[in-house]
Coordinates of C-alpha atoms and ligand atoms in Angstrom, one line a residue:
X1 CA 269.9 18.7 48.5
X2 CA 269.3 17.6 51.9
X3 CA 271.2 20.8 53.4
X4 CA 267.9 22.7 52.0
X5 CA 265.6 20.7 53.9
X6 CA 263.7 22.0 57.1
X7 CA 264.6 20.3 60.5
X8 CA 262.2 17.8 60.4
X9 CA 261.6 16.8 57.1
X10 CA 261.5 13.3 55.9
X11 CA 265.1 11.8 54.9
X12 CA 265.2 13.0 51.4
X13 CA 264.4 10.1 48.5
X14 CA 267.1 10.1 45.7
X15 CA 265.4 10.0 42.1
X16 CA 267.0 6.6 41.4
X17 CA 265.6 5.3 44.5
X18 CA 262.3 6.5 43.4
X19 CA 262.7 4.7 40.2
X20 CA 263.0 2.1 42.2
X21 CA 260.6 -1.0 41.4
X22 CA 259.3 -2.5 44.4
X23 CA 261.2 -5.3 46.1
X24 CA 262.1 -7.2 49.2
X25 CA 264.6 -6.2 51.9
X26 CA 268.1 -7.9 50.6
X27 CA 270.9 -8.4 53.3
X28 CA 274.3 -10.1 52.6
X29 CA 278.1 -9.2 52.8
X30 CA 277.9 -7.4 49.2
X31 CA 274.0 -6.0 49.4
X32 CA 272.5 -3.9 52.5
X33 CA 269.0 -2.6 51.2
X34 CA 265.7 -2.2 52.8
X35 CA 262.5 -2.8 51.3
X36 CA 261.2 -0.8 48.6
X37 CA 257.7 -0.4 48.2
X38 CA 254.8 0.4 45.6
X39 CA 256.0 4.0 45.4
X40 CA 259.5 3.4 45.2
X41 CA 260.2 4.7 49.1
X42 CA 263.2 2.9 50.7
X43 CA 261.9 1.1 54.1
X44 CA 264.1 1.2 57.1
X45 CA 265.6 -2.6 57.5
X46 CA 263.2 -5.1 59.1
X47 CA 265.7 -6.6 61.9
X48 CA 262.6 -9.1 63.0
X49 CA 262.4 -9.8 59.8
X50 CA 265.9 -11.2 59.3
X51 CA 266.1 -13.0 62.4
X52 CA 263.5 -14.9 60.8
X53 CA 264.9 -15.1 57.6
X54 CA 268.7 -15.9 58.8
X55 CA 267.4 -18.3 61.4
X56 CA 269.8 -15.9 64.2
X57 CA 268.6 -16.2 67.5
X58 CA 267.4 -12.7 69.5
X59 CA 269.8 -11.7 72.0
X60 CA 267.5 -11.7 75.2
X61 CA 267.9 -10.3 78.9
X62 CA 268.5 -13.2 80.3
X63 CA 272.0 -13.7 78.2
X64 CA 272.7 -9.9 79.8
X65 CA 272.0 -11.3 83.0
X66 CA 274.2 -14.4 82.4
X67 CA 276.9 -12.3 81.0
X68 CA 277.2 -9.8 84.5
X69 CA 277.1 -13.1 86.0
X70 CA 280.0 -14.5 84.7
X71 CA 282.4 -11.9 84.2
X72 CA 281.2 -9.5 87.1
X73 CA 281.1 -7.2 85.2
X74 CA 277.9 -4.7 83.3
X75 CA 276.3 -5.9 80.1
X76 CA 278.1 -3.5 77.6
X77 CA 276.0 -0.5 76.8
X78 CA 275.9 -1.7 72.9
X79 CA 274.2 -4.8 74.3
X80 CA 271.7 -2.9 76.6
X81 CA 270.5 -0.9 73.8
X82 CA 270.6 -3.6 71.2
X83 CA 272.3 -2.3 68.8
X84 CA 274.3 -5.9 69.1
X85 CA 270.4 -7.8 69.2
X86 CA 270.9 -11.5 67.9
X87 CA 273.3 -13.9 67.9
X88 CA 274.3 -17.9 67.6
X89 CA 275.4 -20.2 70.2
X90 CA 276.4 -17.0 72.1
X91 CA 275.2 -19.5 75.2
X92 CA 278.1 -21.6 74.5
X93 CA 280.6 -19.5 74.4
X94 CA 279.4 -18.3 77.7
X95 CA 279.7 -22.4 78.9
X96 CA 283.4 -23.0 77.7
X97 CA 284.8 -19.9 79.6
X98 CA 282.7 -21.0 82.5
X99 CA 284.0 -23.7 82.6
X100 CA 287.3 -23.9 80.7
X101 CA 288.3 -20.0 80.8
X102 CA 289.4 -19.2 77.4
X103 CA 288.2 -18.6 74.0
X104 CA 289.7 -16.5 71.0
X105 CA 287.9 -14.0 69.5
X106 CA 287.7 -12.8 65.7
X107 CA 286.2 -9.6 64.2
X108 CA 287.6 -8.0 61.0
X109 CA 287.1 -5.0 58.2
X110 CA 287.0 -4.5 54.8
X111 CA 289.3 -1.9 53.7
X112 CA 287.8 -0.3 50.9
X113 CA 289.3 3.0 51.4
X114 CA 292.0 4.5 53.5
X115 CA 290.3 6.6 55.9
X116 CA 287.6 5.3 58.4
X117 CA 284.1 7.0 59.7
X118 CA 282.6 6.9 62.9
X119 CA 280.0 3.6 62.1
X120 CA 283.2 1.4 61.5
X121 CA 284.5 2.8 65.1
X122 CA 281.8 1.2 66.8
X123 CA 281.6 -2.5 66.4
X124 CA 285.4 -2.6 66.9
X125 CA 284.8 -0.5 70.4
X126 CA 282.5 -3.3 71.6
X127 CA 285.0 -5.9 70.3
X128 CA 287.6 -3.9 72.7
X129 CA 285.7 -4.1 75.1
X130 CA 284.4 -7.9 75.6
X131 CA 288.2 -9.0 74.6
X132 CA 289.4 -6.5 77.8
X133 CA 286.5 -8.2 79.9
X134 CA 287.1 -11.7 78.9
X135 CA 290.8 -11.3 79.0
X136 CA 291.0 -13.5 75.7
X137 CA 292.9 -13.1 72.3
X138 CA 291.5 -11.6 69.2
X139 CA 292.2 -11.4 65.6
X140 CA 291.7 -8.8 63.3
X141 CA 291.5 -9.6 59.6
X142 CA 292.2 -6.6 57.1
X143 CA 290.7 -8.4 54.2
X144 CA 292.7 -6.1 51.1
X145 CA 292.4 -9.6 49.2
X146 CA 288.5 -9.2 49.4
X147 CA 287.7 -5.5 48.4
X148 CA 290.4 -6.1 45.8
X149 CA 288.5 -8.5 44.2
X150 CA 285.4 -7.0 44.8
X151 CA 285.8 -3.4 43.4
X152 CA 287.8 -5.0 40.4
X153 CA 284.1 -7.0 39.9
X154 CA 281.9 -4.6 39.8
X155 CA 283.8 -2.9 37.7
X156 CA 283.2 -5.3 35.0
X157 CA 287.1 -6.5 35.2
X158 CA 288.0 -2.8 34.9
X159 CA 290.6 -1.6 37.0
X160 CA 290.2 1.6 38.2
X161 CA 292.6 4.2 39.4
X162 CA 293.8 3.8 43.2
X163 CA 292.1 0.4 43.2
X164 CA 295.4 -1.8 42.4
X165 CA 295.8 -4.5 44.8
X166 CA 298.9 -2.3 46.2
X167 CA 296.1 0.5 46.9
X168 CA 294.2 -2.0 49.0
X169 CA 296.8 -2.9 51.0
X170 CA 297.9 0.4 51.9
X171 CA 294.2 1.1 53.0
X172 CA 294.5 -2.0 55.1
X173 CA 297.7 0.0 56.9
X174 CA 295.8 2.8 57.5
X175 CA 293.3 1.2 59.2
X176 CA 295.2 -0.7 60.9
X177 CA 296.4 2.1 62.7
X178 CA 292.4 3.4 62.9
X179 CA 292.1 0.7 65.1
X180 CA 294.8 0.5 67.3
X181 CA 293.8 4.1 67.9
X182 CA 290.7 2.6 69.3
X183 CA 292.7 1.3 72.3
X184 CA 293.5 -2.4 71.9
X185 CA 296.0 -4.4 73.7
X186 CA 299.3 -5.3 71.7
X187 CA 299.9 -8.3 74.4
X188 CA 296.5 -9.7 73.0
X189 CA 295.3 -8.3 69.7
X190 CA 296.8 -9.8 66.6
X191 CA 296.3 -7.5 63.3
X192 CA 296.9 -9.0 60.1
X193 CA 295.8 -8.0 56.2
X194 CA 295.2 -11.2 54.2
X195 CA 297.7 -10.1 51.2
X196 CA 300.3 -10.4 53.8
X197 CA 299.6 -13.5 56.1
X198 CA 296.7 -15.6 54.6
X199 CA 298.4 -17.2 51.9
X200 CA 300.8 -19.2 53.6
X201 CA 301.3 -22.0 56.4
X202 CA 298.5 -23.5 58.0
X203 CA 296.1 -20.6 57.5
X204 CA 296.5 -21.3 54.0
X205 CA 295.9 -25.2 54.4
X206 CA 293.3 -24.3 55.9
X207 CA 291.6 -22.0 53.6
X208 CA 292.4 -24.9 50.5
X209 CA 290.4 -27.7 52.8
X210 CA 287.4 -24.6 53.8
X211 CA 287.4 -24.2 49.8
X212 CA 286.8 -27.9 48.9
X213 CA 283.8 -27.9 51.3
X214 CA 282.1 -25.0 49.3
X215 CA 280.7 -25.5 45.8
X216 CA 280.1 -22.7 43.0
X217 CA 276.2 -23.2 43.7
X218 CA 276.6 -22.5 47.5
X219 CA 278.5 -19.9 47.5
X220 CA 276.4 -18.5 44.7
X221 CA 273.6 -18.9 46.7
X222 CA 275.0 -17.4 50.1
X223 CA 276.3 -14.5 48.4
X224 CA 274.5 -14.1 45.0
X225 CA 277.6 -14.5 42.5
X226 CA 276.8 -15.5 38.9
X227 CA 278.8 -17.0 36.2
X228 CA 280.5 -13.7 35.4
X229 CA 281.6 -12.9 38.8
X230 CA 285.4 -13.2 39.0
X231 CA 287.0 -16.8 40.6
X232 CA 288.9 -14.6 43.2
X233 CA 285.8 -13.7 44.3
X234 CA 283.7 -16.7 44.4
X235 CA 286.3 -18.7 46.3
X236 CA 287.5 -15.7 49.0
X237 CA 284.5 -16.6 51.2
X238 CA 286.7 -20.0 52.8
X239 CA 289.5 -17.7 53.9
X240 CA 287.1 -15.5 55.9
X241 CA 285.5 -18.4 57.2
X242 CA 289.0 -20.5 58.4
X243 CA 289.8 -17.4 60.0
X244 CA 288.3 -18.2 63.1
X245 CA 289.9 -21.2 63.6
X246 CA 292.5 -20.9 66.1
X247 CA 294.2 -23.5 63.9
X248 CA 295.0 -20.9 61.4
X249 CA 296.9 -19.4 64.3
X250 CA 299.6 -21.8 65.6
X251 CA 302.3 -18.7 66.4
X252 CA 299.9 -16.7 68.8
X253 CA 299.4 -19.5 71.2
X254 CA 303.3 -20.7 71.0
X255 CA 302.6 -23.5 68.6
X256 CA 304.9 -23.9 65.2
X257 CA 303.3 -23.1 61.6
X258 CA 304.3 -24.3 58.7
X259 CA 305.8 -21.1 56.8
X260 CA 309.4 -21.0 54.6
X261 CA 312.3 -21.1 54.9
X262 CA 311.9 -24.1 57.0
X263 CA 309.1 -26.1 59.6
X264 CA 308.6 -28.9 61.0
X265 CA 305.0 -28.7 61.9
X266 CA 303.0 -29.8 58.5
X267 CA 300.4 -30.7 60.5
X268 CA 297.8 -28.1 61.7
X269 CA 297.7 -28.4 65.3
X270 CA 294.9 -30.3 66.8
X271 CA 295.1 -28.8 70.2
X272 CA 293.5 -25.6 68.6
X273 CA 291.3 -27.0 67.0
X274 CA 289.1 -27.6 70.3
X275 CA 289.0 -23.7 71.4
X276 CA 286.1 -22.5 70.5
X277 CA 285.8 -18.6 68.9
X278 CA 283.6 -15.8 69.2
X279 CA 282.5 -13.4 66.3
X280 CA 281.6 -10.2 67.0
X281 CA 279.8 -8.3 63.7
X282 CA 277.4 -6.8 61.9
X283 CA 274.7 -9.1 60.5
X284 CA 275.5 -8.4 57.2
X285 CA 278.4 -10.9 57.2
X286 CA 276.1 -13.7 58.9
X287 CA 276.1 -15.6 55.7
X288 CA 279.9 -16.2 55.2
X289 CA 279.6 -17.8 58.9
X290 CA 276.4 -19.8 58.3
X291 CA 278.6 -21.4 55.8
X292 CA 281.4 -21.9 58.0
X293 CA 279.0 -23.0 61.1
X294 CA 278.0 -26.0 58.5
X295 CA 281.1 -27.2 58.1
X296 CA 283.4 -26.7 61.3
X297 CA 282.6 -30.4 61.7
X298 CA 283.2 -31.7 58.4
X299 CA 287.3 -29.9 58.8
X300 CA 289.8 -33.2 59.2
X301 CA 290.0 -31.4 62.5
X302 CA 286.6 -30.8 63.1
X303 CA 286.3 -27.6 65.2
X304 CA 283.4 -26.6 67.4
X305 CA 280.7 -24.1 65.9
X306 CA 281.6 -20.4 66.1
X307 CA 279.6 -18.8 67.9
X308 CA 278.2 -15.0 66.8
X309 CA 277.5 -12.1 68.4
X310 CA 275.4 -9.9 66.0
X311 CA 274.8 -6.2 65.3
X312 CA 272.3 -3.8 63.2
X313 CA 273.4 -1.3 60.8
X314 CA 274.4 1.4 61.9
X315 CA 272.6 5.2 61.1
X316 CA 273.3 7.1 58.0
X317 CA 273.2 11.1 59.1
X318 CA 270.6 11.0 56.7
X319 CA 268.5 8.4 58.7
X320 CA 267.1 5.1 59.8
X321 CA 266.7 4.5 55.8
X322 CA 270.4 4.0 54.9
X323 CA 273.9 3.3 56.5
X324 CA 276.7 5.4 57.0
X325 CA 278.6 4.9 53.6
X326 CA 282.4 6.0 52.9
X327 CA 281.2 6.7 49.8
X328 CA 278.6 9.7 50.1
X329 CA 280.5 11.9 52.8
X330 CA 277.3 13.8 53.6
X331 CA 276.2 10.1 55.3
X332 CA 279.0 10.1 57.7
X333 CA 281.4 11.9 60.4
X334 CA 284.8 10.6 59.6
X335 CA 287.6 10.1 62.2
X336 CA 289.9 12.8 60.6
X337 CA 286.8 15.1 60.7
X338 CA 287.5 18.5 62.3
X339 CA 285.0 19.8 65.6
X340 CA 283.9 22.4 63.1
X341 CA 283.5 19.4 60.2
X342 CA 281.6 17.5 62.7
X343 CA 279.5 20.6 64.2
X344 CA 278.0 21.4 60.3
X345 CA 277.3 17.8 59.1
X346 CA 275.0 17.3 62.5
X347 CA 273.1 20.5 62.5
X348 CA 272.8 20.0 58.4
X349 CA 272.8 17.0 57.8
X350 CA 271.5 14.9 60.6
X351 CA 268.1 13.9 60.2
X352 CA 265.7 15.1 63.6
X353 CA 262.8 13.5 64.9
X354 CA 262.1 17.4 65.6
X355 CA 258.7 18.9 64.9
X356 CA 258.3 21.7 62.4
X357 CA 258.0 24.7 64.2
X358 CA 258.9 25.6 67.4
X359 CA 255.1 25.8 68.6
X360 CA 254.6 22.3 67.2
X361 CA 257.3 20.7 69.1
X362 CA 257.1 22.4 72.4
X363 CA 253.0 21.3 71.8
X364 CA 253.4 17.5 70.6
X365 CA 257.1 16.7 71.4
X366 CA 259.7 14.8 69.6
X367 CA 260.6 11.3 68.1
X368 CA 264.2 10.4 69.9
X369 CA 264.1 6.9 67.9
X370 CA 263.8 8.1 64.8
X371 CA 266.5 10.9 66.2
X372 CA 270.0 10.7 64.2
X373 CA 271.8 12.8 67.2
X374 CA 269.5 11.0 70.1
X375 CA 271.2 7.9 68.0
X376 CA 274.6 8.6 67.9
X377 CA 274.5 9.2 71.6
X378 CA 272.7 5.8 71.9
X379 CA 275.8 4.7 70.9
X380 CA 278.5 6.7 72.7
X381 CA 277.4 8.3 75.8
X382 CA 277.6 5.4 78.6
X383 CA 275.1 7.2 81.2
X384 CA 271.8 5.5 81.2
X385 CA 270.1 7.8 83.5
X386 CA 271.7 11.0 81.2
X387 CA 270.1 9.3 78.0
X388 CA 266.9 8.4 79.5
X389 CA 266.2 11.8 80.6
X390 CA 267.0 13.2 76.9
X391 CA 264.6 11.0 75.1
X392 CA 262.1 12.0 78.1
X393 CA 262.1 15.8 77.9
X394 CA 262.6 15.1 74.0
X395 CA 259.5 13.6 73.9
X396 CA 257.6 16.2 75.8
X397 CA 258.7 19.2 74.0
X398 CA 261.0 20.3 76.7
X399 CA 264.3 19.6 75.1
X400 CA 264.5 20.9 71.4
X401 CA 266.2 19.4 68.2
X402 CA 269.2 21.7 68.4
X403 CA 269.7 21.0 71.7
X404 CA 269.5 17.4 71.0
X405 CA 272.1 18.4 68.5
X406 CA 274.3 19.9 70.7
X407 CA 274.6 17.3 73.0
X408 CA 275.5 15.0 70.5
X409 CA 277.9 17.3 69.1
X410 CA 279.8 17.8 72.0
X411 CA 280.3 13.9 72.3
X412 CA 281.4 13.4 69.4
X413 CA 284.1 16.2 69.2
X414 CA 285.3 14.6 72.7
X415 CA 285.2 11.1 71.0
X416 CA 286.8 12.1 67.5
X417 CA 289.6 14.2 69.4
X418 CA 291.0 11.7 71.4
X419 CA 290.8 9.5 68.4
X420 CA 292.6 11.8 66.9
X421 CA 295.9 12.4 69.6
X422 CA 296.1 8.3 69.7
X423 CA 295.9 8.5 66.1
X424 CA 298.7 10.7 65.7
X425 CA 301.0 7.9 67.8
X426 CA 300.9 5.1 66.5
X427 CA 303.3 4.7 64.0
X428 CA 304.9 2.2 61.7
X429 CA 306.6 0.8 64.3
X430 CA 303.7 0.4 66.8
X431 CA 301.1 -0.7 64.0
X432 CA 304.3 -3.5 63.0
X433 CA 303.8 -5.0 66.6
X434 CA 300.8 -5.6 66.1
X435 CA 301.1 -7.5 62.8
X436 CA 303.7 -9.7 64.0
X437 CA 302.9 -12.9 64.4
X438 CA 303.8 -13.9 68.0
X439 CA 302.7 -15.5 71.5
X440 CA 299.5 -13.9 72.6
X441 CA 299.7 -13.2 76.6
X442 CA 295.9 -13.2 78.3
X443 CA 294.6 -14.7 81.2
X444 CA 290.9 -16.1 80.8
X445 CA 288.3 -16.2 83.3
X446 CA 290.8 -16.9 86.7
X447 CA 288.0 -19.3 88.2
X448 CA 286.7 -21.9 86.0
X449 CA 284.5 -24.8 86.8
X450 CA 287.1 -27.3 85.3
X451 CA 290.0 -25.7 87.4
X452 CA 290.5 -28.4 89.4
X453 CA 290.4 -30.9 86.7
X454 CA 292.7 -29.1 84.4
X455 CA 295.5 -28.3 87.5
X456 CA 294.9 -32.8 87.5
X457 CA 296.1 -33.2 83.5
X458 CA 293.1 -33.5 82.1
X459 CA 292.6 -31.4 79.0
X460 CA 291.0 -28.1 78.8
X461 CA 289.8 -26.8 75.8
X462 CA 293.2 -26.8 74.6
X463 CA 294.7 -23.7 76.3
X464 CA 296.8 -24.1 79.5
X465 CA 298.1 -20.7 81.0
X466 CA 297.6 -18.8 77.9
X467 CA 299.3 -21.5 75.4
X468 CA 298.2 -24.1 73.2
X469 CA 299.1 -27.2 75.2
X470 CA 300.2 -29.6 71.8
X471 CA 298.6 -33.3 71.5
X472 CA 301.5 -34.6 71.1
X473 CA 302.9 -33.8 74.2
X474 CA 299.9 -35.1 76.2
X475 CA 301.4 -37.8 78.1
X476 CA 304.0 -35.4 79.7
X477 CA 300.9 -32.8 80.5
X478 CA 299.6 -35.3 82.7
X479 CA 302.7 -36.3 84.9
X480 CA 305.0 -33.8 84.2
X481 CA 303.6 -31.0 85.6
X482 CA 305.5 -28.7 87.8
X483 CA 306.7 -25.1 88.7
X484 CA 309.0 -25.2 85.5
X485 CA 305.8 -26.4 83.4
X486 CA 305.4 -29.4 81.4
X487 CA 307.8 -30.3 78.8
X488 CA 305.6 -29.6 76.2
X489 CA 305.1 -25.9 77.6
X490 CA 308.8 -25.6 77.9
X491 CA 309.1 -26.4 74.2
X492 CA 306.2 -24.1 73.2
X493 CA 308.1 -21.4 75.3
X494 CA 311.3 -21.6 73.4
X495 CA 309.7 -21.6 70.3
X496 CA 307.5 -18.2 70.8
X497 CA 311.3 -16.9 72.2
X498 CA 312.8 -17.7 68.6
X499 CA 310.1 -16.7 66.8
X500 CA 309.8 -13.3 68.6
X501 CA 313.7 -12.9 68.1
X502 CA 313.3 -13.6 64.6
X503 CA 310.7 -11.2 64.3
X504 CA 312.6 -8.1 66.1
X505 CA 315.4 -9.2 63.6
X506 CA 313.1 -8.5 60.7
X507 CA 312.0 -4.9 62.5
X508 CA 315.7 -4.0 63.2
X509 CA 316.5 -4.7 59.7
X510 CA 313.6 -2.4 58.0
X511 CA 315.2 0.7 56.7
X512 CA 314.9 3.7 58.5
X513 CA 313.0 7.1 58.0
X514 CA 310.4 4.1 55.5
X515 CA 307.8 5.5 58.3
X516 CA 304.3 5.9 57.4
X517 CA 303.4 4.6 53.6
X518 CA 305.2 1.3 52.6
X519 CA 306.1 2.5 49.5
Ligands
LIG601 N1 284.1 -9.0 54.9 C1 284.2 -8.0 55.9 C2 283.9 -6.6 55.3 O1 283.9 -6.4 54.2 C3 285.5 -8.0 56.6 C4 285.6 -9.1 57.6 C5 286.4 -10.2 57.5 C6 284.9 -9.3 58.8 N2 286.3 -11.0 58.6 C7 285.4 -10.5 59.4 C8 283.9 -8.6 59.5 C9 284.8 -11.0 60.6 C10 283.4 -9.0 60.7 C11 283.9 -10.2 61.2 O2 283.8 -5.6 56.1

């Protein structure tokens, strides 16, 4: 057991991972492994390697510099310490809201259980935090559908107890209100599990046109399926991709979809189709968005190239080796962890870049990257000149591994508590807001290059004052523009009215004291 091993010790090998035979580092959406070598030992993940491998570009200083530039404000701390180190096209989207001011953003989870740790908190902080700087939508997909399918596969077709596609949407529910917990904006942030919105309108048309771009071989390829991996799972891939096409959106930038009882918008909106969208994830996901890069183009409404912001694994307690994993509950601090919970799984469980003894480490010093506590503050504690000083006096033996421990501690009990009271607010009703799908409100960059141009008619990048402006209308956008707004902004404005009556209707009419679990 890890719990009996002295401070300092290797990360314990599992016998099956000693077993092991030796073989490459494998990275995609359904495998995160390091290398395993002649003598079975798990290797920490090569991120050079994959940037290699993947074909990702390194995120460098001078796209920190150009980020302050722009938005005036500091390069997120996640950035500066690269745990977010590669990325594609992230240059571009850096252009359009220079010069256009507007962009959407789209991150998502996987909800394969109900209750979320402290790794899935972080990339969904950073996300917070761009969208707040950028001032710019975002969607958040819940993908129930995906872990469905998945868990059903590898259980040979079995279906397990708790894993019904009911239990995955109830997990999707539950995180939903993880994340709102983390602080995002209901005027911005649209939330949505695929069971409930994907299957419909022009999402959905979307997803069928994504699908008839992919072929068994490809996705195959991309995500190593075989001939006995299920057909839900072989074709969810498009739906994940189409997802960041605004287009799949119509409602949040006041444009009609195409959902029963009645529309009169078949087509998908082509206005949307020119505003470029951000991804911010981990790299494991990389693949499904390769496939999607290749083929924004080839859409009947070809779309410009997502660009991707991308992030390592995070640190299993147990170290660099592994990831945290909601399945081995020694490997992670979960959000409804208690300060006592989180005090005994750091001082037992997290792995130290301590020395032996006492004598030893005060003599040699210690190793703060290979730290798990020195990590987790990596991650949390904003002070630069705080965290620079621990690694500093770590590394001369002046600051021991308990201390280190503390430290960390402390944050984390701050962090997990104040999780914890915003948790315990959000409730049906305020986790419903944001799943309805309505106008999004944000303002952009206030001063792009284009202004002038736009404030002339000419066509941004399809966004005018927060809303889509709609092809259709374009003739008006040029002449009719005034303090009332163009007739086709008019239109769009009564439309996200009706649509936002409609959907207060559909609140008022849920029956009361249904709070909490849908069923
Ligand atoms: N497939 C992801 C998971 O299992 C969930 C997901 C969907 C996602 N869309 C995304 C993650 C976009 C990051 C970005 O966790």
């Amino acid at each position: 057991m890890a719990t009996e091993q002295p401070v300092g010790a290797p990360p314990e090998v599992k016998e099956t991972i000693q077993t092991k035979k030796p073989t490459g580092q494998k990275i995609d959406p359904y495998n995160v492994a390091g290398e395993v070598d002649e003598t079975g030992a798990v290797k920490a993940i090569d991120y050079n390697h994959l940037i290699e491998e993947f074909g990702v570009q390194p995120l460098k200083p001078e796209h920190l510099e150009r980020f302050e530039r722009i938005t005036g404000k500091p390069a997120h701390r996640l950035m500066r310490r690269k745990l977010f180190f590669s990325h594609r096209d992230f240059d571009k989207i850096l252009d359009a809201y220079e010069k256009h001011g507007k962009f959407m953003m789209y991150t998502g989870r996987g909800p394969s259980s109900g209750s979320m740790h402290l790794g899935h908190t972080v990339p969904f902080l950073f996300t917070k935090e761009l969208q707040e700087i950028f001032d710019v939508p975002l969607v958040i997909m819940l993908t129930d559908d995906e872990k469905y399918l998945y868990t059903r596969n590898k259980n040979h077709g079995v279906q397990k107890r708790g894993a019904a596609v009911e239990d995955f949407i109830e997990f999707a529910h539950e995180n939903a209100k993880d994340i709102i917990a983390l602080g995002f904006d209901v005027k911005k942030t649209f939330i949505y599990t695929d069971f409930e919105y994907t299957g419909l309108g022009h999402f959905n048309q979307n997803i069928k046109e994504m699908e008839s771009l992919i072929t068994f071989n490809q996705a195959s390829g991309a995500f190593g399926f075989d001939a006995s991996t299920n057909v839900g799972l072989i074709s969810y891939g498009a739906a994940q991709c189409v997802a960041a096409f605004p287009s799949s959106y119509p409602t949040l930038f006041g444009l009609e979809d195409n959902r029963p009882p009645d529309y009169e918008h078949l087509h998908r909106h082509k206005s949307l189709a020119k505003i470029p969208t951000l991804i911010p994830c981990a790299i494991d996901q990389e693949p499904y968005f390769r496939m999607l890069r290749d083929r924004c183009e080839r859409m009947s409404d070809p779309h410009p190239k997502t660009s991707l912001i991308l992030s390592k694994f995070l640190t299993a307690l147990q170290g660099p080796g592994g990831k945290m994993s909601a399945s081995d509950p020694n490997s992670a601090i979960f959000m409804s962890d208690t300060p006592k919970q989180i005090q005994t799984k750091i001082n037992r469980h997290a792995f130290s870049g301590g020395r032996e003894s006492l004598e030893e480490h005060r003599k040699l010093g210690g190793d703060p990257d290979v730290d798990v506590a020195y990590t987790y503050l990596s991650y949390f504690l904003e002070d630069d000149a705080e965290l620079e000083d621990l690694a500093q006096r770590y590394r001369r033996g002046e600051l021991l591994t308990g201390e280190m421990k503390a430290r960390c501690i402390s944050e984390l009990q701050k962090f997990v508590a104040d999780f914890q009271e915003r948790r315990a607010k959000v409730t049906h009703e305020v986790m419903r807001s944001f799943m309805c799908p309505r106008l999004l409100e944000f303002g952009g960059n206030r001063n792009p290059s284009q202004k002038q141009a736009d404030a002339g008619g000419a066509k941004s990048n399809g966004i005018v004052n927060g809303k889509a402006e709609d092809e259709e209308a374009g003739a008006a956008d040029a002449t009719g523009k005034e303090g009332r707004g163009t007739k086709s902004e008019r239109k769009q404005a009564k439309m996200a009215e009706k649509l936002a009556a409609k959907a207060q209707e559909k609140l008022a009419l849920r029956p009361k004291g249904s709070e909490g679990r849908a069923s």
